[in-house]
Short mmCIF file of C-alpha atoms in Angstrom, two decimals:
data_model
loop_
_atom_site.label_atom_id
_atom_site.label_comp_id
_atom_site.label_asym_id
_atom_site.label_seq_id
_atom_site.Cartn_x
_atom_site.Cartn_y
_atom_site.Cartn_z
CA MET C 1280 -0.02 -0.14 -0.03
CA LYS C 1281 2.62 2.25 0.80
CA GLY C 1282 4.54 1.30 -2.23
CA SER C 1283 1.15 2.24 -4.33
CA SER C 1284 0.90 5.74 -2.52
CA SER C 1285 4.69 6.68 -3.74
CA GLU C 1286 3.73 5.75 -7.38
CA THR C 1287 0.96 7.75 -7.02
CA LEU C 1288 2.83 10.62 -5.65
CA LEU C 1289 5.76 10.13 -8.27
CA PHE C 1290 2.97 9.97 -11.14
CA VAL C 1291 1.39 13.13 -9.98
CA GLY C 1292 4.76 14.94 -9.61
CA LEU C 1293 6.04 13.69 -13.02
CA SER C 1294 2.76 14.69 -14.55
CA ILE C 1295 2.83 18.42 -13.19
CA ILE C 1296 6.22 18.77 -14.42
CA CYS C 1297 5.22 17.46 -18.05
CA CYS C 1298 2.31 20.08 -17.87
CA LEU C 1299 4.91 23.04 -16.66
CA LEU C 1300 7.31 21.87 -19.43
CA ALA C 1301 4.60 21.59 -21.87
CA LEU C 1302 3.15 25.29 -21.16
CA THR C 1303 6.78 26.54 -21.15
CA PHE C 1304 7.62 25.11 -24.36
CA GLY C 1305 4.24 25.68 -25.87
CA GLY C 1306 4.15 29.26 -25.06
CA LEU C 1307 7.65 29.33 -26.57
CA ALA C 1308 6.63 27.50 -29.74
CA SER C 1309 3.79 29.82 -30.26
CA TRP C 1310 5.52 32.93 -29.66
CA LEU C 1311 8.26 31.57 -32.61
CA ARG C 1312 5.51 30.48 -34.96
CA THR C 1313 3.99 34.12 -34.85
CA ALA C 1314 7.47 35.47 -35.08
CA TRP C 1315 7.86 33.56 -38.02
CA VAL C 1316 4.78 34.05 -39.86
CA LEU C 1317 5.27 37.91 -39.10
CA ARG C 1318 9.06 38.06 -40.01
CA LYS C 1319 7.91 39.51 -43.51
CA LEU C 1320 5.66 42.20 -42.50
CA PRO C 1321 7.37 46.05 -42.35
CA ARG C 1322 8.61 47.20 -39.07
CA SER C 1323 9.75 50.06 -37.09
CA LYS C 1324 13.83 50.82 -37.90
CA SER C 1325 14.42 51.25 -34.61
CA ASN C 1326 15.91 48.36 -32.33
CA ARG C 1327 14.51 44.95 -33.20
CA VAL C 1328 13.98 44.04 -29.61
CA TYR C 1329 12.06 46.88 -28.48
CA GLY C 1330 11.29 49.07 -31.77
CA GLY C 1331 9.25 52.17 -31.28
CA LEU C 1332 8.45 50.80 -27.56
CA LEU C 1333 9.83 54.39 -26.17
CA ASP C 1334 7.81 56.31 -28.62
CA MET C 1335 4.51 54.46 -27.88
CA LEU C 1336 5.16 54.61 -23.96
CA SER C 1337 5.88 58.52 -24.61
CA SER C 1338 2.88 61.09 -23.41
CA ASN C 1339 2.93 61.91 -27.33
CA ARG C 1340 2.30 58.32 -28.68
CA LEU C 1341 -0.48 59.04 -30.76
CA ARG C 1342 1.68 61.30 -32.89
CA ALA C 1343 4.37 58.97 -32.65
CA ALA C 1344 2.35 56.20 -33.96
CA GLN C 1345 1.06 58.35 -37.04
CA ARG C 1346 4.88 59.34 -37.74
CA MET C 1347 5.60 55.66 -37.56
CA ASN C 1348 2.62 55.03 -40.06
CA GLU C 1349 3.71 57.23 -42.66
CA GLU C 1350 7.42 56.30 -42.47
CA ILE C 1351 6.71 52.57 -42.32
CA VAL C 1352 3.85 51.96 -44.56
CA SER C 1353 3.35 55.49 -46.34
CA GLY C 1354 0.14 55.99 -44.29
CA SER C 1355 -1.68 53.06 -44.95
CA GLY C 1356 -1.02 49.42 -44.27
CA VAL C 1357 -0.05 46.46 -41.84
CA PHE C 1358 3.24 46.62 -39.95
CA TYR C 1359 4.90 44.93 -37.19
CA PHE C 1360 5.65 46.43 -33.78
CA ASN C 1361 7.62 44.92 -31.18
CA ALA C 1362 7.34 45.82 -27.88
CA LEU C 1363 9.76 43.45 -25.99
CA TRP C 1364 7.93 40.26 -26.14
CA ARG C 1365 4.84 41.29 -26.93
CA GLN C 1366 4.03 40.92 -30.68
CA THR C 1367 1.56 43.50 -32.19
CA VAL C 1368 0.59 43.87 -35.82
CA VAL C 1369 -0.60 47.45 -36.36
CA VAL C 1370 -3.61 47.67 -39.02
CA SER C 1371 -3.93 51.33 -40.38
CA ASP C 1372 -5.50 50.45 -43.88
CA PRO C 1373 -9.32 51.42 -43.41
CA TYR C 1374 -10.45 48.50 -45.56
CA LEU C 1375 -8.45 45.87 -43.29
CA MET C 1376 -9.62 48.06 -40.18
CA ALA C 1377 -13.39 47.89 -41.11
CA GLN C 1378 -13.14 44.07 -41.80
CA LEU C 1379 -11.47 43.21 -38.24
CA LEU C 1380 -13.60 45.58 -36.30
CA HIS C 1381 -16.87 44.02 -37.81
CA ASP C 1382 -15.50 40.56 -37.35
CA ASN C 1383 -17.66 39.26 -34.33
CA ASN C 1384 -15.38 36.56 -33.79
CA LEU C 1385 -12.39 38.70 -32.60
CA TYR C 1386 -12.60 39.74 -28.91
CA LYS C 1387 -10.23 42.35 -26.84
CA PRO C 1388 -7.52 40.55 -24.85
CA ALA C 1389 -7.25 40.49 -21.58
CA ARG C 1390 -4.61 43.52 -21.58
CA PRO C 1391 -2.71 43.95 -18.44
CA ASP C 1392 -3.35 47.61 -18.85
CA TYR C 1393 -6.54 47.01 -18.52
CA ILE C 1394 -6.11 46.40 -14.70
CA HIS C 1395 -5.35 49.65 -14.02
CA PHE C 1396 -8.40 51.07 -15.95
CA ARG C 1397 -10.95 48.46 -13.99
CA GLN C 1398 -9.47 49.85 -10.74
CA LEU C 1399 -10.52 53.41 -11.79
CA MET C 1400 -13.91 52.39 -12.56
CA GLY C 1401 -14.24 50.14 -9.25
CA PRO C 1402 -12.52 48.91 -6.21
CA ALA C 1403 -13.41 45.44 -7.23
CA GLY C 1404 -11.76 45.63 -10.73
CA ILE C 1405 -15.08 44.28 -12.68
CA ALA C 1406 -15.11 44.57 -16.62
CA ASP C 1407 -17.05 47.74 -17.83
CA LEU C 1408 -18.21 48.89 -21.22
CA VAL C 1409 -14.67 49.84 -22.38
CA THR C 1410 -12.67 46.77 -21.12
CA ALA C 1411 -14.93 43.95 -21.13
CA GLN C 1412 -13.72 41.36 -23.99
CA SER C 1413 -17.05 41.06 -25.51
CA ASP C 1414 -16.36 37.46 -26.49
CA PRO C 1415 -19.28 34.99 -27.01
CA GLY C 1416 -19.40 33.96 -23.50
CA ASP C 1417 -19.24 37.90 -21.72
CA TRP C 1418 -22.90 38.07 -20.54
CA LEU C 1419 -21.99 41.05 -18.92
CA TRP C 1420 -21.01 43.43 -21.86
CA LYS C 1421 -23.86 42.12 -23.77
CA THR C 1422 -26.43 42.88 -21.01
CA VAL C 1423 -25.18 46.74 -20.33
CA ARG C 1424 -24.66 47.20 -23.92
CA LYS C 1425 -28.20 46.34 -24.84
CA GLY C 1426 -30.01 47.83 -21.68
CA VAL C 1427 -28.36 51.10 -22.01
CA ALA C 1428 -28.64 51.84 -25.55
CA PRO C 1429 -32.39 53.15 -25.70
CA ALA C 1430 -31.15 56.20 -23.37
CA PHE C 1431 -29.24 57.31 -26.23
CA ALA C 1432 -32.02 57.02 -28.87
CA PRO C 1433 -33.28 60.14 -30.60
CA GLN C 1434 -36.59 60.26 -28.28
CA ALA C 1435 -34.59 59.86 -25.15
CA LEU C 1436 -32.38 62.58 -26.40
CA ARG C 1437 -35.14 64.92 -27.00
CA THR C 1438 -36.39 64.70 -23.90
CA VAL C 1439 -33.39 65.36 -21.88
CA TYR C 1440 -32.28 68.02 -24.24
CA PRO C 1441 -33.63 71.07 -22.23
CA LYS C 1442 -31.60 70.19 -19.08
CA LEU C 1443 -28.59 70.35 -21.72
CA ALA C 1444 -29.58 73.62 -22.77
CA HIS C 1445 -30.00 74.76 -19.04
CA VAL C 1446 -26.41 73.62 -18.63
CA GLY C 1447 -25.06 75.41 -21.39
CA GLY C 1448 -26.76 78.65 -20.61
CA GLN C 1449 -25.17 78.79 -17.33
CA LEU C 1450 -21.73 78.16 -19.19
CA VAL C 1451 -22.54 81.38 -21.31
CA ASP C 1452 -23.68 83.35 -18.22
CA ALA C 1453 -20.42 82.50 -16.25
CA LEU C 1454 -18.14 83.64 -19.30
CA LYS C 1455 -20.02 86.88 -19.35
CA LEU C 1456 -19.43 87.36 -15.87
CA LEU C 1457 -15.66 86.52 -16.15
CA GLY C 1458 -15.22 88.94 -19.09
CA ASP C 1459 -12.62 89.26 -21.58
CA LYS C 1460 -9.40 91.01 -20.20
CA GLU C 1461 -8.17 87.52 -18.60
CA PRO C 1462 -8.06 84.67 -20.23
CA VAL C 1463 -9.93 81.57 -19.34
CA ASP C 1464 -9.05 77.79 -19.21
CA MET C 1465 -11.72 76.44 -22.14
CA SER C 1466 -10.43 73.03 -21.49
CA LEU C 1467 -11.55 73.61 -18.20
CA ALA C 1468 -14.71 75.33 -18.71
CA CYS C 1469 -16.10 72.35 -21.19
CA MET C 1470 -14.99 69.67 -18.68
CA CYS C 1471 -17.21 71.33 -16.26
CA GLU C 1472 -20.25 71.86 -18.83
CA THR C 1473 -19.98 67.97 -19.55
CA ILE C 1474 -19.76 66.90 -16.09
CA ASP C 1475 -22.69 68.92 -15.28
CA ALA C 1476 -24.72 67.95 -18.34
CA LEU C 1477 -24.12 64.34 -17.85
CA GLY C 1478 -24.91 64.58 -14.37
CA LEU C 1479 -28.08 66.54 -14.94
CA THR C 1480 -29.51 64.71 -18.18
CA GLY C 1481 -28.42 61.00 -17.49
CA PHE C 1482 -28.93 60.99 -13.35
CA ASP C 1483 -30.91 64.21 -12.69
CA LYS C 1484 -28.12 65.17 -10.33
CA PRO C 1485 -26.45 68.71 -10.49
CA TYR C 1486 -22.91 68.76 -9.56
CA HIS C 1487 -22.65 72.70 -9.97
CA ASN C 1488 -18.94 72.65 -11.59
CA ILE C 1489 -19.85 75.64 -13.44
CA GLU C 1490 -20.79 77.34 -10.64
CA CYS C 1491 -17.59 76.42 -9.15
CA PHE C 1492 -15.74 77.72 -12.45
CA LYS C 1493 -17.61 80.86 -12.50
CA GLU C 1494 -16.60 81.78 -8.59
CA GLY C 1495 -13.16 80.75 -9.36
CA GLN C 1496 -13.24 78.00 -6.73
CA PRO C 1497 -12.04 74.40 -7.41
CA ALA C 1498 -14.32 72.13 -9.31
CA HIS C 1499 -14.10 69.27 -6.77
CA MET C 1500 -15.26 66.55 -9.03
CA LEU C 1501 -13.30 67.38 -11.95
CA ASN C 1502 -10.05 67.51 -10.04
CA VAL C 1503 -10.62 64.41 -8.48
CA ILE C 1504 -11.19 62.66 -12.12
CA ARG C 1505 -8.09 64.27 -13.76
CA THR C 1506 -5.75 63.26 -10.88
CA ALA C 1507 -7.38 59.73 -10.96
CA ASN C 1508 -6.86 59.61 -14.83
CA ALA C 1509 -3.09 60.63 -14.49
CA GLU C 1510 -2.41 58.21 -11.93
CA VAL C 1511 -3.93 55.43 -14.39
CA ALA C 1512 -2.11 56.64 -17.36
CA ARG C 1513 1.09 56.28 -15.19
CA ALA C 1514 0.40 53.01 -14.42
CA MET C 1515 -0.29 52.20 -17.79
CA GLN C 1516 2.71 53.59 -19.02
CA ASN C 1517 5.07 52.19 -16.51
CA PRO C 1518 4.69 48.24 -15.60
CA LEU C 1519 6.91 49.12 -12.62
CA TYR C 1520 5.03 51.89 -11.23
CA LYS C 1521 2.09 49.21 -9.69
CA LEU C 1522 4.90 47.94 -7.82
CA TRP C 1523 5.90 51.27 -6.31
CA GLN C 1524 2.23 52.02 -5.22
CA GLN C 1525 2.46 48.37 -3.21
CA LEU C 1526 5.07 49.87 -0.94
CA PRO C 1527 4.45 50.69 2.21
CA GLY C 1528 3.80 54.51 3.04
CA LYS C 1529 1.32 57.49 2.32
CA PRO C 1530 -1.24 56.63 -0.80
CA SER C 1531 -0.07 58.76 -3.47
CA LYS C 1532 -2.36 61.96 -4.65
CA GLY C 1533 -3.60 59.79 -7.66
CA GLN C 1534 -4.58 56.75 -5.52
CA THR C 1535 -6.44 58.72 -3.17
CA ALA C 1536 -8.34 60.42 -5.83
CA ILE C 1537 -9.07 57.04 -7.26
CA THR C 1538 -10.86 56.04 -3.74
CA GLN C 1539 -12.88 59.60 -3.82
CA PHE C 1540 -14.07 58.76 -7.53
CA HIS C 1541 -15.32 55.16 -6.16
CA VAL C 1542 -17.24 57.01 -3.49
CA MET C 1543 -18.64 59.61 -5.67
CA MET C 1544 -19.89 57.03 -8.06
CA ASN C 1545 -21.10 54.69 -5.34
CA ASN C 1546 -23.17 57.39 -3.79
CA LEU C 1547 -24.63 58.43 -7.24
CA LEU C 1548 -25.45 54.87 -7.57
CA GLN C 1549 -27.31 54.56 -3.99
CA GLU C 1550 -29.10 57.92 -4.66
CA VAL C 1551 -30.46 56.58 -8.01
CA LYS C 1552 -31.62 53.18 -6.12
CA ALA C 1553 -33.09 54.90 -3.34
CA LYS C 1554 -35.51 56.65 -6.15
CA GLY C 1555 -37.13 53.29 -6.59
CA PRO C 1556 -38.29 51.60 -9.78
CA PRO C 1557 -37.93 54.29 -12.78
CA SER C 1558 -41.55 55.03 -14.40
CA GLU C 1559 -42.39 53.62 -17.96
CA GLU C 1560 -41.61 56.87 -19.46
CA ASP C 1561 -38.29 57.46 -17.92
CA SER C 1562 -35.64 56.58 -20.84
CA SER C 1563 -32.86 58.33 -19.20
CA ILE C 1564 -29.16 56.49 -18.26
CA ALA C 1565 -29.95 56.06 -14.73
CA ALA C 1566 -33.38 54.79 -15.66
CA GLN C 1567 -31.68 52.00 -18.10
CA LEU C 1568 -29.23 51.20 -15.57
CA MET C 1569 -31.77 50.33 -13.03
CA ARG C 1570 -33.38 48.29 -15.34
CA LEU C 1571 -30.60 45.92 -15.81
CA GLN C 1572 -30.90 42.30 -15.06
CA ASP C 1573 -28.96 39.41 -14.16
CA PRO C 1574 -29.52 37.01 -16.95
CA LYS C 1575 -28.71 33.97 -14.17
CA THR C 1576 -30.98 35.25 -11.84
CA GLY C 1577 -33.71 37.76 -13.49
CA GLN C 1578 -32.73 39.90 -10.48
CA MET C 1579 -31.22 43.81 -10.77
CA LEU C 1580 -27.61 43.50 -11.41
CA ALA C 1581 -25.56 43.22 -7.92
CA ASP C 1582 -23.69 47.06 -7.08
CA LYS C 1583 -20.44 45.38 -7.84
CA TYR C 1584 -21.59 45.06 -11.23
CA LEU C 1585 -23.38 48.39 -11.76
CA LEU C 1586 -20.66 50.46 -10.04
CA PRO C 1587 -18.41 50.16 -12.87
CA GLN C 1588 -20.95 50.84 -15.35
CA ILE C 1589 -21.64 53.80 -14.07
CA SER C 1590 -18.35 55.30 -13.62
CA VAL C 1591 -17.18 54.46 -17.10
CA LEU C 1592 -20.42 56.03 -18.69
CA PHE C 1593 -19.80 59.14 -16.50
CA TRP C 1594 -16.04 59.36 -17.38
CA ALA C 1595 -16.46 58.62 -20.87
CA GLY C 1596 -19.40 61.21 -21.38
CA PHE C 1597 -17.27 63.86 -20.24
CA ASP C 1598 -13.55 63.44 -20.53
CA THR C 1599 -14.15 62.91 -24.61
CA THR C 1600 -16.78 65.21 -25.27
CA GLY C 1601 -14.97 68.09 -23.10
CA ASN C 1602 -11.35 67.62 -25.05
CA THR C 1603 -13.03 67.41 -28.26
CA MET C 1604 -14.81 70.91 -28.07
CA ALA C 1605 -11.62 72.19 -26.38
CA TRP C 1606 -9.68 71.25 -29.53
CA THR C 1607 -12.40 72.39 -32.01
CA LEU C 1608 -12.39 75.87 -30.15
CA PHE C 1609 -8.68 75.72 -30.66
CA CYS C 1610 -8.61 74.99 -34.50
CA ILE C 1611 -11.55 77.62 -34.80
CA SER C 1612 -9.34 80.45 -33.17
CA GLN C 1613 -6.30 79.45 -35.81
CA HIS C 1614 -8.43 80.06 -38.62
CA PRO C 1615 -10.69 83.63 -38.65
CA GLU C 1616 -12.12 82.59 -42.18
CA VAL C 1617 -13.70 79.33 -40.46
CA GLU C 1618 -15.29 81.18 -37.85
CA LYS C 1619 -16.66 83.95 -40.25
CA LYS C 1620 -18.38 80.85 -42.12
CA ILE C 1621 -19.99 79.60 -38.62
CA ALA C 1622 -21.05 82.97 -37.63
CA ALA C 1623 -22.91 83.56 -41.06
CA GLU C 1624 -24.55 79.94 -40.48
CA LEU C 1625 -25.47 80.92 -37.07
CA ASP C 1626 -26.86 83.96 -37.89
CA ALA C 1627 -29.09 82.53 -41.00
CA HIS C 1628 -30.57 80.34 -38.00
CA GLY C 1629 -31.01 83.44 -35.42
CA LEU C 1630 -28.50 81.99 -33.42
CA LEU C 1631 -25.95 84.78 -33.22
CA VAL C 1632 -25.48 88.07 -31.19
CA THR C 1633 -25.83 90.93 -33.81
CA PRO C 1634 -26.77 94.51 -33.62
CA THR C 1635 -30.10 93.68 -35.09
CA ASN C 1636 -30.30 90.60 -32.83
CA PRO C 1637 -28.79 91.12 -29.34
CA HIS C 1638 -30.28 88.64 -27.69
CA PRO C 1639 -30.66 85.44 -29.70
CA ARG C 1640 -32.57 82.19 -29.14
CA ALA C 1641 -30.54 79.46 -28.05
CA PRO C 1642 -30.45 76.62 -30.38
CA ASP C 1643 -33.13 73.70 -30.14
CA TYR C 1644 -32.99 70.06 -30.79
CA ALA C 1645 -34.24 70.52 -34.37
CA ASP C 1646 -31.31 73.12 -34.89
CA LEU C 1647 -28.90 70.70 -34.55
CA THR C 1648 -28.78 68.88 -37.93
CA LYS C 1649 -29.01 71.85 -39.88
CA LEU C 1650 -25.84 73.50 -38.84
CA THR C 1651 -23.96 71.83 -41.29
CA TYR C 1652 -20.96 74.04 -41.56
CA LEU C 1653 -20.33 73.77 -37.94
CA SER C 1654 -20.64 69.89 -38.01
CA CYS C 1655 -17.93 69.97 -40.54
CA VAL C 1656 -15.63 71.92 -38.23
CA ILE C 1657 -16.21 69.65 -35.81
CA LYS C 1658 -15.41 66.78 -37.78
CA GLU C 1659 -12.23 68.33 -39.23
CA SER C 1660 -11.12 68.99 -35.70
CA MET C 1661 -11.79 65.34 -34.43
CA ARG C 1662 -10.20 64.00 -37.42
CA MET C 1663 -6.92 66.12 -36.56
CA HIS C 1664 -6.98 65.70 -32.77
CA THR C 1665 -8.48 62.48 -32.45
CA VAL C 1666 -9.41 62.13 -28.44
CA VAL C 1667 -9.76 58.60 -28.40
CA GLY C 1668 -7.34 57.37 -31.35
CA PHE C 1669 -4.96 54.98 -29.84
CA THR C 1670 -6.28 52.47 -27.53
CA THR C 1671 -8.34 49.94 -29.76
CA VAL C 1672 -6.65 46.52 -29.92
CA ARG C 1673 -8.28 42.79 -30.78
CA MET C 1674 -7.24 39.32 -30.75
CA SER C 1675 -8.35 36.06 -32.71
CA ASN C 1676 -8.11 32.26 -31.05
CA ARG C 1677 -7.63 31.69 -34.91
CA ASP C 1678 -5.16 32.42 -37.84
CA LEU C 1679 -6.95 35.38 -39.86
CA SER C 1680 -6.57 35.68 -43.50
CA LEU C 1681 -7.00 38.97 -44.87
CA ASP C 1682 -6.23 40.30 -48.64
CA ASP C 1683 -7.01 37.39 -50.81
CA GLY C 1684 -4.50 35.37 -48.48
CA LYS C 1685 -2.06 37.60 -48.97
CA LEU C 1686 -1.88 38.57 -45.33
CA ILE C 1687 -2.00 35.91 -42.54
CA ILE C 1688 -2.50 37.32 -38.51
CA PRO C 1689 -1.30 34.33 -36.54
CA ARG C 1690 -3.62 33.20 -33.67
CA ASN C 1691 -3.44 35.26 -30.09
CA ALA C 1692 -1.47 37.70 -31.77
CA ASN C 1693 -2.31 41.51 -30.82
CA ILE C 1694 -4.20 43.48 -33.24
CA PHE C 1695 -3.77 47.05 -32.87
CA LEU C 1696 -6.17 49.25 -34.41
CA PRO C 1697 -5.38 52.99 -33.62
CA LEU C 1698 -8.21 54.86 -35.03
CA GLY C 1699 -6.15 58.06 -35.30
CA LEU C 1700 -3.75 56.53 -37.96
CA PRO C 1701 -6.38 56.99 -40.93
CA HIS C 1702 -7.47 60.25 -39.66
CA MET C 1703 -3.90 61.64 -40.47
CA SER C 1704 -2.75 59.47 -43.22
CA SER C 1705 -1.49 61.07 -46.54
CA ALA C 1706 -2.89 57.98 -48.29
CA VAL C 1707 -6.32 58.30 -47.11
CA TYR C 1708 -6.84 62.08 -46.79
CA LYS C 1709 -5.44 64.85 -49.18
CA ASP C 1710 -3.87 67.31 -47.57
CA ALA C 1711 -3.94 65.51 -44.44
CA ASP C 1712 -2.03 67.88 -42.01
CA GLN C 1713 -4.27 71.05 -43.35
CA PHE C 1714 -7.35 71.95 -41.47
CA LEU C 1715 -10.02 71.75 -44.40
CA PRO C 1716 -13.56 71.66 -42.95
CA GLU C 1717 -14.84 71.81 -46.57
CA ARG C 1718 -13.62 68.45 -47.30
CA TRP C 1719 -16.65 67.27 -45.06
CA LEU C 1720 -19.14 68.61 -47.41
CA GLU C 1721 -18.52 66.15 -50.22
CA PRO C 1722 -20.70 63.29 -50.54
CA ASP C 1723 -19.49 60.05 -48.63
CA ALA C 1724 -16.52 62.07 -46.96
CA GLU C 1725 -16.48 59.73 -44.23
CA TYR C 1726 -16.13 56.40 -46.12
CA MET C 1727 -13.48 55.14 -48.51
CA PRO C 1728 -13.99 54.54 -52.12
CA ALA C 1729 -15.79 51.87 -53.06
CA ASP C 1730 -13.55 48.42 -53.33
CA PRO C 1731 -13.58 47.12 -56.91
CA LYS C 1732 -13.38 43.39 -55.57
CA GLY C 1733 -16.26 44.02 -52.97
CA GLN C 1734 -14.18 42.10 -50.40
CA HIS C 1735 -14.40 44.83 -47.99
CA ALA C 1736 -18.08 45.60 -48.14
CA PHE C 1737 -19.89 45.79 -44.68
CA SER C 1738 -23.61 46.19 -44.60
CA GLU C 1739 -23.91 46.51 -40.52
CA GLY C 1740 -25.06 50.11 -40.33
CA THR C 1741 -22.79 51.10 -43.03
CA GLN C 1742 -25.04 50.47 -45.88
CA GLY C 1743 -22.24 48.54 -47.55
CA LYS C 1744 -19.49 51.30 -46.82
CA VAL C 1745 -16.06 51.10 -44.98
CA SER C 1746 -15.62 53.98 -42.69
CA CYS C 1747 -12.31 56.37 -42.82
CA PHE C 1748 -13.41 58.27 -39.95
CA MET C 1749 -13.83 56.63 -36.88
CA PRO C 1750 -13.67 58.81 -33.79
CA PHE C 1751 -16.05 56.74 -31.63
CA SER C 1752 -14.62 53.41 -33.58
CA ASP C 1753 -16.61 51.37 -35.73
CA GLY C 1754 -18.53 47.51 -35.70
CA ARG C 1755 -20.50 46.48 -32.56
CA ARG C 1756 -18.07 48.15 -30.02
CA GLN C 1757 -18.77 51.87 -31.54
CA CYS C 1758 -19.36 54.26 -28.70
CA VAL C 1759 -22.60 53.60 -27.22
CA GLY C 1760 -23.44 57.36 -26.03
CA MET C 1761 -22.16 58.64 -29.79
CA ALA C 1762 -25.58 60.03 -30.30
CA PHE C 1763 -25.47 61.89 -26.96
CA ALA C 1764 -22.08 63.16 -27.36
CA LYS C 1765 -22.70 64.51 -30.65
CA MET C 1766 -25.68 66.39 -29.22
CA ASN C 1767 -23.74 67.62 -26.51
CA TYR C 1768 -20.84 69.23 -28.64
CA THR C 1769 -22.81 70.55 -31.45
CA ALA C 1770 -25.49 72.50 -29.09
CA ILE C 1771 -22.57 73.79 -26.66
CA LEU C 1772 -20.39 74.76 -29.32
CA ALA C 1773 -23.28 76.64 -31.49
CA LEU C 1774 -24.03 78.54 -27.91
CA LEU C 1775 -20.52 79.31 -27.33
CA LEU C 1776 -20.00 80.50 -30.75
CA GLY C 1777 -22.82 82.32 -31.14
CA ASN C 1778 -21.97 84.48 -28.09
CA PHE C 1779 -18.47 84.72 -28.24
CA SER C 1780 -15.54 85.04 -30.85
CA PHE C 1781 -12.57 82.77 -28.92
CA GLN C 1782 -8.91 84.18 -29.45
CA LEU C 1783 -5.91 81.70 -28.30
CA ALA C 1784 -3.84 83.41 -25.07
CA GLU C 1785 -0.27 84.82 -25.52
CA ARG C 1786 0.54 82.54 -22.51
CA MET C 1787 -0.69 79.40 -24.85
CA GLY C 1788 2.80 79.89 -27.07
CA GLY C 1789 0.56 80.06 -30.06
CA ALA C 1790 -0.33 76.86 -32.05
CA GLU C 1791 3.19 75.44 -31.85
CA GLY C 1792 2.84 75.69 -28.06
CA VAL C 1793 -0.21 74.00 -27.96
CA MET C 1794 0.93 70.92 -30.24
CA ALA C 1795 3.96 70.81 -27.96
CA ALA C 1796 2.09 70.58 -24.89
CA GLN C 1797 -0.65 68.09 -25.93
CA LYS C 1798 -0.53 64.71 -24.14
CA TYR C 1799 -2.24 61.75 -24.58
CA GLU C 1800 -2.75 60.13 -20.92
CA VAL C 1801 -6.08 57.95 -21.24
CA THR C 1802 -7.30 60.58 -23.75
CA LEU C 1803 -5.62 63.34 -25.91
CA THR C 1804 -5.49 66.62 -23.79
CA PRO C 1805 -3.85 69.85 -23.66
CA SER C 1806 -1.96 69.34 -20.69
CA THR C 1807 -1.63 72.96 -20.11
CA GLY C 1808 -5.11 73.85 -20.47
CA MET C 1809 -6.74 75.54 -23.31
CA TRP C 1810 -6.34 79.34 -22.32
CA MET C 1811 -8.21 81.69 -24.60
CA HIS C 1812 -10.11 85.16 -24.39
CA CYS C 1813 -13.66 85.03 -24.62
CA TYR C 1814 -14.67 88.33 -26.62
CA ARG C 1815 -18.68 89.09 -26.73
CA ARG C 1816 -19.64 89.10 -29.90
CA ALA C 1817 -22.09 91.87 -29.17
CA LYS C 1818 -19.01 94.28 -28.24
CA GLU C 1819 -17.58 93.49 -32.06
CA TRP C 1820 -20.55 95.66 -33.37
CA VAL C 1821 -19.58 98.86 -30.93
#
């Protein structure tokens, strides 16, 4: 019996050793196979071991990636990016990007840097709408995505628009009070507006950030989120930073801010739950979240699942939209001829301050689709300053054959789809480095020319067209709140430009200073703010 026991232990021990060896050599074999398959792809001329890694980890990594795209594949194609042991295929060809983004068999890999982002959204580190893998077995992503979508339908947006207009009016009043003698940080102002707008329209919660801005007081919630964002960005860029955080001692400002953000979002969740079940006609974000049910139990989602969804909807809803508005105001300030055309369009709709119309009406919901030229200006700004243009990654558990079999992407390779690369590509846009809003007046300007082979046609929401303009991504992972963002930035920019003319402050160092100070943390931001003089249009006519 004793001998039998020893033999069993020996067998188990040998089995474990064999499994470990198989995993080790299996992983090595897989890595070598991937390297062999990808060996013919063009790559960075930098060091073969860490080719381009330092540039990709820098705060200006989106611009670095755009430069690499031009240098390696002349603006459109596929190239190989080697970040130490992580093998990554970078795809910037819009036809191939569309094929991959619309492939429902691909999924988001469980990237190490997602851990940091998830910890920003909730202390438990549970997946949210942004970081969920959305593979066939991901019930949480499917449940939340389908459940919140009605909050962004046209009728739902039309219902909450008066609240958005109210917040916009508060911002205009604040800028009038502050005057034009001293410059104003319009990045901060736009962030305050988007937080207040999302809080009021989505959760019926006033956050009073614009009031703090008007009084020159710190906007507490905004400061908390900005500090937390910076902490997450540091952890994502430096793998050793997380180890440093574990050392004994006082928590950093960033860690404290993350904890404060969790408290804020949990308080918001509890306030929403305390109101009880939403009425049938309530289609707000809060109402849709309260209707979410766990498919396994049929009960409302537990708080541990709801908290990261509220956090990510709130975070994504204000950060991206606020930065988009700030970059658009910057672009307009550099092109007086563009501002004149915007003013003429607003005047034609009775939305501009003039000597004969000193108190114009505020834009209503129906006006938004009529402001064609303003929409072109916003699109051009989003093309040149893509706020979320770097982080889209997919993976496949099978080899992928693309471009009639000319390109093979091995299974388990990271497929990097930086949405900002086609936007600044000389192969996709004529005069890509020029700010030309009129390009969007051309029919189908957002799409690539028809593919003669027909192999890149996708009918899912595109009428068989392939997008080359993807600030909200594409395919089933396209931003669920896209319609709300468009409503917000179009309405607020129309209101601001109808009342003010914006001039870049001297302290920004001109356009060159702004471009030098841009920083890509989680989104593309003007790191030193966007300081501008806000000149009331009424004074232009005196």
